[in-house]
PDB file of C-alpha atoms in Angstrom:
ATOM      1  CA  GLY A  13     -54.061 -36.119 -21.496  1.00  0.00           C
ATOM      2  CA  ALA A  14     -54.573 -32.677 -22.324  1.00  0.00           C
ATOM      3  CA  VAL A  15     -53.024 -31.947 -25.739  1.00  0.00           C
ATOM      4  CA  VAL A  16     -53.206 -28.789 -27.613  1.00  0.00           C
ATOM      5  CA  SER A  17     -52.097 -28.441 -31.142  1.00  0.00           C
ATOM      6  CA  GLN A  18     -51.418 -25.370 -33.441  1.00  0.00           C
ATOM      7  CA  HIS A  19     -51.131 -25.442 -36.929  1.00  0.00           C
ATOM      8  CA  PRO A  20     -48.930 -23.870 -38.735  1.00  0.00           C
ATOM      9  CA  SER A  21     -46.077 -23.728 -36.432  1.00  0.00           C
ATOM     10  CA  TRP A  22     -44.372 -21.394 -38.730  1.00  0.00           C
ATOM     11  CA  VAL A  23     -45.715 -18.929 -41.563  1.00  0.00           C
ATOM     12  CA  ILE A  24     -44.127 -16.178 -43.183  1.00  0.00           C
ATOM     13  CA  CYS A  25     -46.208 -13.818 -45.572  1.00  0.00           C
ATOM     14  CA  LYS A  26     -46.333 -10.621 -47.083  1.00  0.00           C
ATOM     15  CA  SER A  27     -47.947  -7.379 -46.125  1.00  0.00           C
ATOM     16  CA  GLY A  28     -51.258  -7.235 -46.634  1.00  0.00           C
ATOM     17  CA  THR A  29     -52.324 -10.671 -47.031  1.00  0.00           C
ATOM     18  CA  SER A  30     -54.375 -12.481 -44.307  1.00  0.00           C
ATOM     19  CA  VAL A  31     -52.923 -15.736 -42.455  1.00  0.00           C
ATOM     20  CA  LYS A  32     -55.243 -18.319 -40.519  1.00  0.00           C
ATOM     21  CA  ILE A  33     -53.961 -20.056 -37.506  1.00  0.00           C
ATOM     22  CA  GLU A  34     -55.567 -23.285 -35.682  1.00  0.00           C
ATOM     23  CA  CYS A  35     -56.071 -24.663 -32.549  1.00  0.00           C
ATOM     24  CA  ARG A  36     -57.211 -28.105 -31.587  1.00  0.00           C
ATOM     25  CA  SER A  37     -57.812 -29.736 -28.325  1.00  0.00           C
ATOM     26  CA  LEU A  38     -56.574 -33.328 -29.362  1.00  0.00           C
ATOM     27  CA  ASP A  39     -57.929 -35.305 -26.842  1.00  0.00           C
ATOM     28  CA  PHE A  40     -60.233 -33.514 -24.882  1.00  0.00           C
ATOM     29  CA  GLN A  41     -63.223 -30.887 -25.244  1.00  0.00           C
ATOM     30  CA  ALA A  42     -62.598 -27.390 -24.835  1.00  0.00           C
ATOM     31  CA  THR A  43     -65.082 -25.479 -22.826  1.00  0.00           C
ATOM     32  CA  THR A  44     -62.983 -22.038 -23.728  1.00  0.00           C
ATOM     33  CA  MET A  45     -60.001 -21.132 -25.920  1.00  0.00           C
ATOM     34  CA  PHE A  46     -57.603 -18.272 -25.462  1.00  0.00           C
ATOM     35  CA  TRP A  47     -55.630 -16.299 -27.955  1.00  0.00           C
ATOM     36  CA  TYR A  48     -52.282 -14.607 -26.548  1.00  0.00           C
ATOM     37  CA  ARG A  49     -49.498 -12.850 -28.461  1.00  0.00           C
ATOM     38  CA  GLN A  50     -46.026 -12.738 -27.292  1.00  0.00           C
ATOM     39  CA  PHE A  51     -43.445 -10.241 -28.038  1.00  0.00           C
ATOM     40  CA  PRO A  52     -39.844 -11.301 -28.058  1.00  0.00           C
ATOM     41  CA  LYS A  53     -38.768 -11.089 -24.222  1.00  0.00           C
ATOM     42  CA  GLN A  54     -41.997 -10.104 -23.205  1.00  0.00           C
ATOM     43  CA  SER A  55     -44.804 -11.923 -21.431  1.00  0.00           C
ATOM     44  CA  LEU A  56     -48.210 -13.176 -23.033  1.00  0.00           C
ATOM     45  CA  MET A  57     -50.660 -10.674 -23.769  1.00  0.00           C
ATOM     46  CA  LEU A  58     -54.087 -11.890 -23.586  1.00  0.00           C
ATOM     47  CA  MET A  59     -56.054 -11.205 -27.222  1.00  0.00           C
ATOM     48  CA  ALA A  60     -59.208 -12.475 -26.940  1.00  0.00           C
ATOM     49  CA  THR A  61     -61.414 -15.108 -25.157  1.00  0.00           C
ATOM     50  CA  SER A  62     -62.956 -17.614 -27.355  1.00  0.00           C
ATOM     51  CA  ASN A  63     -66.273 -19.892 -26.462  1.00  0.00           C
ATOM     52  CA  GLU A  64     -67.711 -22.582 -28.604  1.00  0.00           C
ATOM     53  CA  GLY A  65     -70.825 -21.180 -30.563  1.00  0.00           C
ATOM     54  CA  SER A  66     -70.505 -17.647 -29.478  1.00  0.00           C
ATOM     55  CA  LYS A  67     -68.694 -14.272 -30.502  1.00  0.00           C
ATOM     56  CA  ALA A  68     -65.150 -14.092 -28.852  1.00  0.00           C
ATOM     57  CA  THR A  69     -64.420 -11.203 -26.031  1.00  0.00           C
ATOM     58  CA  TYR A  70     -61.701  -8.895 -27.082  1.00  0.00           C
ATOM     59  CA  GLU A  71     -59.375  -7.204 -24.968  1.00  0.00           C
ATOM     60  CA  GLN A  72     -58.947  -3.657 -24.736  1.00  0.00           C
ATOM     61  CA  GLY A  73     -56.849  -2.448 -27.744  1.00  0.00           C
ATOM     62  CA  VAL A  74     -57.290  -5.743 -29.610  1.00  0.00           C
ATOM     63  CA  GLU A  75     -59.298  -4.821 -33.144  1.00  0.00           C
ATOM     64  CA  LYS A  76     -61.999  -7.542 -33.436  1.00  0.00           C
ATOM     65  CA  ASP A  77     -62.493  -6.750 -37.316  1.00  0.00           C
ATOM     66  CA  LYS A  78     -58.471  -7.467 -37.554  1.00  0.00           C
ATOM     67  CA  PHE A  79     -58.044 -10.374 -35.409  1.00  0.00           C
ATOM     68  CA  LEU A  80     -61.077 -12.652 -36.641  1.00  0.00           C
ATOM     69  CA  ILE A  81     -61.897 -15.480 -34.185  1.00  0.00           C
ATOM     70  CA  ASN A  82     -63.876 -18.663 -35.114  1.00  0.00           C
ATOM     71  CA  HIS A  83     -64.742 -21.058 -32.502  1.00  0.00           C
ATOM     72  CA  ALA A  84     -66.583 -23.593 -34.508  1.00  0.00           C
ATOM     73  CA  SER A  85     -66.547 -26.580 -32.133  1.00  0.00           C
ATOM     74  CA  LEU A  86     -65.307 -27.820 -28.814  1.00  0.00           C
ATOM     75  CA  THR A  87     -62.110 -28.836 -30.191  1.00  0.00           C
ATOM     76  CA  LEU A  88     -61.084 -25.970 -32.680  1.00  0.00           C
ATOM     77  CA  SER A  89     -61.013 -22.255 -32.461  1.00  0.00           C
ATOM     78  CA  THR A  90     -59.206 -20.158 -35.384  1.00  0.00           C
ATOM     79  CA  LEU A  91     -57.398 -16.887 -35.510  1.00  0.00           C
ATOM     80  CA  THR A  92     -57.264 -15.269 -38.731  1.00  0.00           C
ATOM     81  CA  VAL A  93     -54.989 -12.126 -38.880  1.00  0.00           C
ATOM     82  CA  THR A  94     -56.340 -10.082 -41.968  1.00  0.00           C
ATOM     83  CA  SER A  95     -54.109  -7.765 -43.675  1.00  0.00           C
ATOM     84  CA  ALA A  96     -51.239  -8.402 -42.097  1.00  0.00           C
ATOM     85  CA  HIS A  97     -48.509  -5.911 -41.784  1.00  0.00           C
ATOM     86  CA  PRO A  98     -44.908  -6.422 -40.228  1.00  0.00           C
ATOM     87  CA  GLU A  99     -45.893  -5.041 -36.836  1.00  0.00           C
ATOM     88  CA  ASP A 100     -48.210  -7.986 -36.505  1.00  0.00           C
ATOM     89  CA  SER A 101     -45.215 -10.369 -36.610  1.00  0.00           C
ATOM     90  CA  SER A 102     -45.195 -12.085 -33.512  1.00  0.00           C
ATOM     91  CA  PHE A 103     -45.475 -15.418 -31.552  1.00  0.00           C
ATOM     92  CA  TYR A 104     -49.079 -16.447 -31.250  1.00  0.00           C
ATOM     93  CA  ILE A 105     -50.277 -19.105 -28.547  1.00  0.00           C
ATOM     94  CA  CYS A 106     -53.851 -20.484 -28.053  1.00  0.00           C
ATOM     95  CA  SER A 107     -54.749 -22.261 -24.492  1.00  0.00           C
ATOM     96  CA  ALA A 108     -57.977 -24.538 -23.995  1.00  0.00           C
ATOM     97  CA  THR A 109     -59.336 -25.290 -20.795  1.00  0.00           C
ATOM     98  CA  LYS A 110     -61.150 -28.703 -20.145  1.00  0.00           C
ATOM     99  CA  LEU A 111     -64.988 -29.173 -19.089  1.00  0.00           C
ATOM    100  CA  SER A 112     -63.923 -31.189 -16.165  1.00  0.00           C
ATOM    101  CA  LEU A 113     -61.076 -28.291 -14.908  1.00  0.00           C
ATOM    102  CA  GLN A 114     -61.953 -24.805 -16.417  1.00  0.00           C
ATOM    103  CA  GLU A 115     -59.336 -23.012 -14.096  1.00  0.00           C
ATOM    104  CA  THR A 116     -56.143 -24.590 -15.457  1.00  0.00           C
ATOM    105  CA  GLN A 117     -55.156 -23.596 -19.360  1.00  0.00           C
ATOM    106  CA  TYR A 118     -53.161 -25.709 -21.539  1.00  0.00           C
ATOM    107  CA  PHE A 119     -51.207 -24.300 -24.188  1.00  0.00           C
ATOM    108  CA  GLY A 120     -50.737 -25.025 -27.831  1.00  0.00           C
ATOM    109  CA  PRO A 121     -47.064 -24.913 -28.942  1.00  0.00           C
ATOM    110  CA  GLY A 122     -47.193 -21.563 -30.547  1.00  0.00           C
ATOM    111  CA  THR A 123     -47.158 -20.007 -34.185  1.00  0.00           C
ATOM    112  CA  ARG A 124     -44.619 -17.872 -35.036  1.00  0.00           C
ATOM    113  CA  LEU A 125     -45.811 -15.433 -37.498  1.00  0.00           C
ATOM    114  CA  LEU A 126     -43.381 -13.131 -39.687  1.00  0.00           C
ATOM    115  CA  VAL A 127     -44.957 -10.313 -41.928  1.00  0.00           C
ATOM    116  CA  LEU A 128     -42.429  -9.137 -44.926  1.00  0.00           C
TER     117      LEU A 128
ATOM    118  CA  GLY B  11     -56.261  -2.167 -11.953  1.00  0.00           C
ATOM    119  CA  GLN B  12     -54.804  -5.788 -12.439  1.00  0.00           C
ATOM    120  CA  ASN B  13     -50.934  -6.269 -11.918  1.00  0.00           C
ATOM    121  CA  ILE B  14     -48.542  -8.905 -11.367  1.00  0.00           C
ATOM    122  CA  ASP B  15     -44.841  -8.124 -10.339  1.00  0.00           C
ATOM    123  CA  GLN B  16     -41.954 -10.818 -10.174  1.00  0.00           C
ATOM    124  CA  PRO B  17     -38.269 -10.763 -10.693  1.00  0.00           C
ATOM    125  CA  THR B  18     -36.985 -10.010 -14.381  1.00  0.00           C
ATOM    126  CA  GLU B  19     -33.818 -11.945 -13.744  1.00  0.00           C
ATOM    127  CA  MET B  20     -32.259 -14.224 -11.561  1.00  0.00           C
ATOM    128  CA  THR B  21     -29.055 -16.413 -11.486  1.00  0.00           C
ATOM    129  CA  ALA B  22     -28.349 -19.713  -9.615  1.00  0.00           C
ATOM    130  CA  THR B  23     -25.870 -22.342  -9.242  1.00  0.00           C
ATOM    131  CA  GLU B  24     -26.618 -25.845 -10.309  1.00  0.00           C
ATOM    132  CA  GLY B  25     -27.881 -27.811  -7.292  1.00  0.00           C
ATOM    133  CA  ALA B  26     -28.748 -24.898  -5.609  1.00  0.00           C
ATOM    134  CA  ILE B  27     -32.253 -23.944  -4.304  1.00  0.00           C
ATOM    135  CA  VAL B  28     -34.065 -20.762  -5.897  1.00  0.00           C
ATOM    136  CA  GLN B  29     -37.124 -18.905  -4.832  1.00  0.00           C
ATOM    137  CA  ILE B  30     -39.154 -16.918  -7.447  1.00  0.00           C
ATOM    138  CA  ASN B  31     -41.314 -14.372  -5.878  1.00  0.00           C
ATOM    139  CA  CYS B  32     -44.491 -12.887  -7.447  1.00  0.00           C
ATOM    140  CA  THR B  33     -46.802 -10.687  -5.960  1.00  0.00           C
ATOM    141  CA  TYR B  34     -50.270  -9.754  -7.612  1.00  0.00           C
ATOM    142  CA  GLN B  35     -53.420  -7.304  -7.307  1.00  0.00           C
ATOM    143  CA  THR B  36     -56.434  -8.309  -9.469  1.00  0.00           C
ATOM    144  CA  SER B  37     -60.324  -8.219  -9.082  1.00  0.00           C
ATOM    145  CA  GLY B  38     -62.172 -11.529  -8.784  1.00  0.00           C
ATOM    146  CA  PHE B  39     -58.919 -13.659  -8.006  1.00  0.00           C
ATOM    147  CA  ASN B  40     -59.607 -17.275  -8.645  1.00  0.00           C
ATOM    148  CA  GLY B  41     -55.971 -18.738  -7.967  1.00  0.00           C
ATOM    149  CA  LEU B  42     -52.470 -18.685  -9.289  1.00  0.00           C
ATOM    150  CA  PHE B  43     -50.379 -20.368 -11.625  1.00  0.00           C
ATOM    151  CA  TRP B  44     -46.798 -20.865 -12.177  1.00  0.00           C
ATOM    152  CA  TYR B  45     -45.751 -21.386 -15.560  1.00  0.00           C
ATOM    153  CA  GLN B  46     -42.358 -22.693 -17.301  1.00  0.00           C
ATOM    154  CA  GLN B  47     -41.432 -21.301 -20.658  1.00  0.00           C
ATOM    155  CA  HIS B  48     -38.207 -21.952 -22.844  1.00  0.00           C
ATOM    156  CA  ALA B  49     -37.189 -19.815 -25.283  1.00  0.00           C
ATOM    157  CA  GLY B  50     -39.093 -20.093 -28.588  1.00  0.00           C
ATOM    158  CA  GLU B  51     -41.584 -22.395 -26.974  1.00  0.00           C
ATOM    159  CA  ALA B  52     -44.875 -22.410 -25.486  1.00  0.00           C
ATOM    160  CA  PRO B  53     -45.446 -22.384 -21.464  1.00  0.00           C
ATOM    161  CA  THR B  54     -45.918 -25.625 -19.777  1.00  0.00           C
ATOM    162  CA  PHE B  55     -47.997 -25.631 -16.640  1.00  0.00           C
ATOM    163  CA  LEU B  56     -46.138 -26.201 -13.496  1.00  0.00           C
ATOM    164  CA  SER B  57     -48.508 -25.521 -10.712  1.00  0.00           C
ATOM    165  CA  TYR B  58     -51.890 -24.167  -9.308  1.00  0.00           C
ATOM    166  CA  ASN B  59     -52.381 -22.843  -5.985  1.00  0.00           C
ATOM    167  CA  VAL B  60     -56.086 -21.520  -4.911  1.00  0.00           C
ATOM    168  CA  LEU B  61     -55.799 -22.024  -1.251  1.00  0.00           C
ATOM    169  CA  ASP B  62     -53.209 -20.683   0.916  1.00  0.00           C
ATOM    170  CA  GLY B  63     -50.081 -22.808   1.878  1.00  0.00           C
ATOM    171  CA  LEU B  64     -47.554 -24.659   0.168  1.00  0.00           C
ATOM    172  CA  GLU B  65     -47.887 -27.503  -2.693  1.00  0.00           C
ATOM    173  CA  GLU B  66     -44.978 -29.357  -3.375  1.00  0.00           C
ATOM    174  CA  LYS B  67     -44.400 -31.270  -6.736  1.00  0.00           C
ATOM    175  CA  GLY B  68     -40.865 -32.929  -7.092  1.00  0.00           C
ATOM    176  CA  ARG B  69     -38.487 -30.255  -7.055  1.00  0.00           C
ATOM    177  CA  PHE B  70     -41.046 -27.753  -7.840  1.00  0.00           C
ATOM    178  CA  SER B  71     -43.116 -26.500  -4.792  1.00  0.00           C
ATOM    179  CA  SER B  72     -45.470 -23.373  -5.118  1.00  0.00           C
ATOM    180  CA  PHE B  73     -46.694 -21.091  -2.284  1.00  0.00           C
ATOM    181  CA  LEU B  74     -49.728 -18.670  -1.878  1.00  0.00           C
ATOM    182  CA  SER B  75     -50.871 -16.446   0.666  1.00  0.00           C
ATOM    183  CA  ARG B  76     -54.064 -14.627  -0.641  1.00  0.00           C
ATOM    184  CA  SER B  77     -54.463 -12.006   2.350  1.00  0.00           C
ATOM    185  CA  LYS B  78     -50.519 -10.996   1.115  1.00  0.00           C
ATOM    186  CA  GLY B  79     -51.458 -11.181  -2.459  1.00  0.00           C
ATOM    187  CA  TYR B  80     -48.135 -13.082  -2.799  1.00  0.00           C
ATOM    188  CA  SER B  81     -46.714 -16.330  -4.189  1.00  0.00           C
ATOM    189  CA  TYR B  82     -43.586 -17.665  -4.491  1.00  0.00           C
ATOM    190  CA  LEU B  83     -42.055 -20.796  -6.908  1.00  0.00           C
ATOM    191  CA  LEU B  84     -39.462 -22.871  -5.087  1.00  0.00           C
ATOM    192  CA  LEU B  85     -37.108 -24.832  -7.284  1.00  0.00           C
ATOM    193  CA  LYS B  86     -34.599 -27.078  -5.277  1.00  0.00           C
ATOM    194  CA  GLU B  87     -31.843 -29.239  -6.994  1.00  0.00           C
ATOM    195  CA  LEU B  88     -31.120 -27.170  -9.703  1.00  0.00           C
ATOM    196  CA  GLN B  89     -30.576 -28.480 -13.331  1.00  0.00           C
ATOM    197  CA  MET B  90     -29.238 -26.941 -16.404  1.00  0.00           C
ATOM    198  CA  LYS B  91     -32.326 -27.485 -17.834  1.00  0.00           C
ATOM    199  CA  ASP B  92     -34.421 -25.522 -15.622  1.00  0.00           C
ATOM    200  CA  SER B  93     -32.733 -22.335 -17.372  1.00  0.00           C
ATOM    201  CA  ALA B  94     -36.347 -20.787 -18.512  1.00  0.00           C
ATOM    202  CA  SER B  95     -38.513 -18.322 -17.969  1.00  0.00           C
ATOM    203  CA  TYR B  96     -41.245 -18.816 -15.329  1.00  0.00           C
ATOM    204  CA  LEU B  97     -44.227 -17.034 -15.431  1.00  0.00           C
ATOM    205  CA  CYS B  98     -46.486 -16.115 -12.654  1.00  0.00           C
ATOM    206  CA  ALA B  99     -50.095 -15.760 -13.731  1.00  0.00           C
ATOM    207  CA  ALA B 100     -53.185 -15.172 -11.782  1.00  0.00           C
ATOM    208  CA  ILE B 101     -56.928 -16.297 -12.727  1.00  0.00           C
ATOM    209  CA  SER B 102     -59.610 -14.024 -12.459  1.00  0.00           C
ATOM    210  CA  GLY B 103     -63.339 -13.402 -13.752  1.00  0.00           C
ATOM    211  CA  GLY B 104     -66.055 -15.585 -15.031  1.00  0.00           C
ATOM    212  CA  TYR B 105     -63.959 -16.683 -17.898  1.00  0.00           C
ATOM    213  CA  ASN B 106     -61.094 -17.530 -15.749  1.00  0.00           C
ATOM    214  CA  LYS B 107     -58.607 -15.319 -17.770  1.00  0.00           C
ATOM    215  CA  LEU B 108     -55.307 -15.377 -17.011  1.00  0.00           C
ATOM    216  CA  ILE B 109     -52.980 -12.312 -15.965  1.00  0.00           C
ATOM    217  CA  PHE B 110     -49.713 -12.663 -16.612  1.00  0.00           C
ATOM    218  CA  GLY B 111     -46.520 -11.174 -15.011  1.00  0.00           C
ATOM    219  CA  ALA B 112     -43.509 -10.198 -17.397  1.00  0.00           C
ATOM    220  CA  GLY B 113     -41.942 -13.446 -16.470  1.00  0.00           C
ATOM    221  CA  THR B 114     -38.498 -14.161 -14.371  1.00  0.00           C
ATOM    222  CA  ARG B 115     -35.674 -15.374 -16.786  1.00  0.00           C
ATOM    223  CA  LEU B 116     -33.369 -17.946 -14.733  1.00  0.00           C
ATOM    224  CA  ALA B 117     -30.505 -18.797 -15.701  1.00  0.00           C
ATOM    225  CA  VAL B 118     -28.480 -21.608 -13.969  1.00  0.00           C
ATOM    226  CA  HIS B 119     -24.679 -22.124 -14.139  1.00  0.00           C
ATOM    227  CA  PRO B 120     -22.613 -24.781 -13.492  1.00  0.00           C
TER     228      PRO B 120
END
């Protein structure tokens, strides 16, 4: 199997607070995890690439101090949106690749964030 | 630069065949994916092509021409549940980054 979970699936928070989103590979070890953001009717935009035990690689235009990524183990990566603002409201999706098949990314179900 | 182009919207009739085209320009090309995404849900994997040619998987087939930077997804015997966005994504770079196209919204009508 290749199941990726995300928690929470929905989160509503006040402006200025921080939100942590977890991404877990449930039945495989993930060499690499990716974090994407998707605005309504737009495609997925890669935010950062995360490897276990090393610093994440952020895409151009993504603030690393605002979107903190921690990849503590081969099955868990977290994204923390710090000091969230309404413009951070989006659909955040993680994906993971297996050790044995590094090309294919398996996506989590996504986390919908609404910042009031 | 890196660029993925696909049509924005397509419509088709239940039972018919539809072909969704995708052209790409990426550095360090390492294969091309097609994903299906229903509204409000995460993408689900449909196909992966790294060599030229056609890959068939049930009602879905995907074709790749590396020399032309071109791929298509073919959906046969369309069903209403096939109404979704179809994302073309090229994989490139050392960490196998996926570069997504904007997606093609397919509407299947009775």
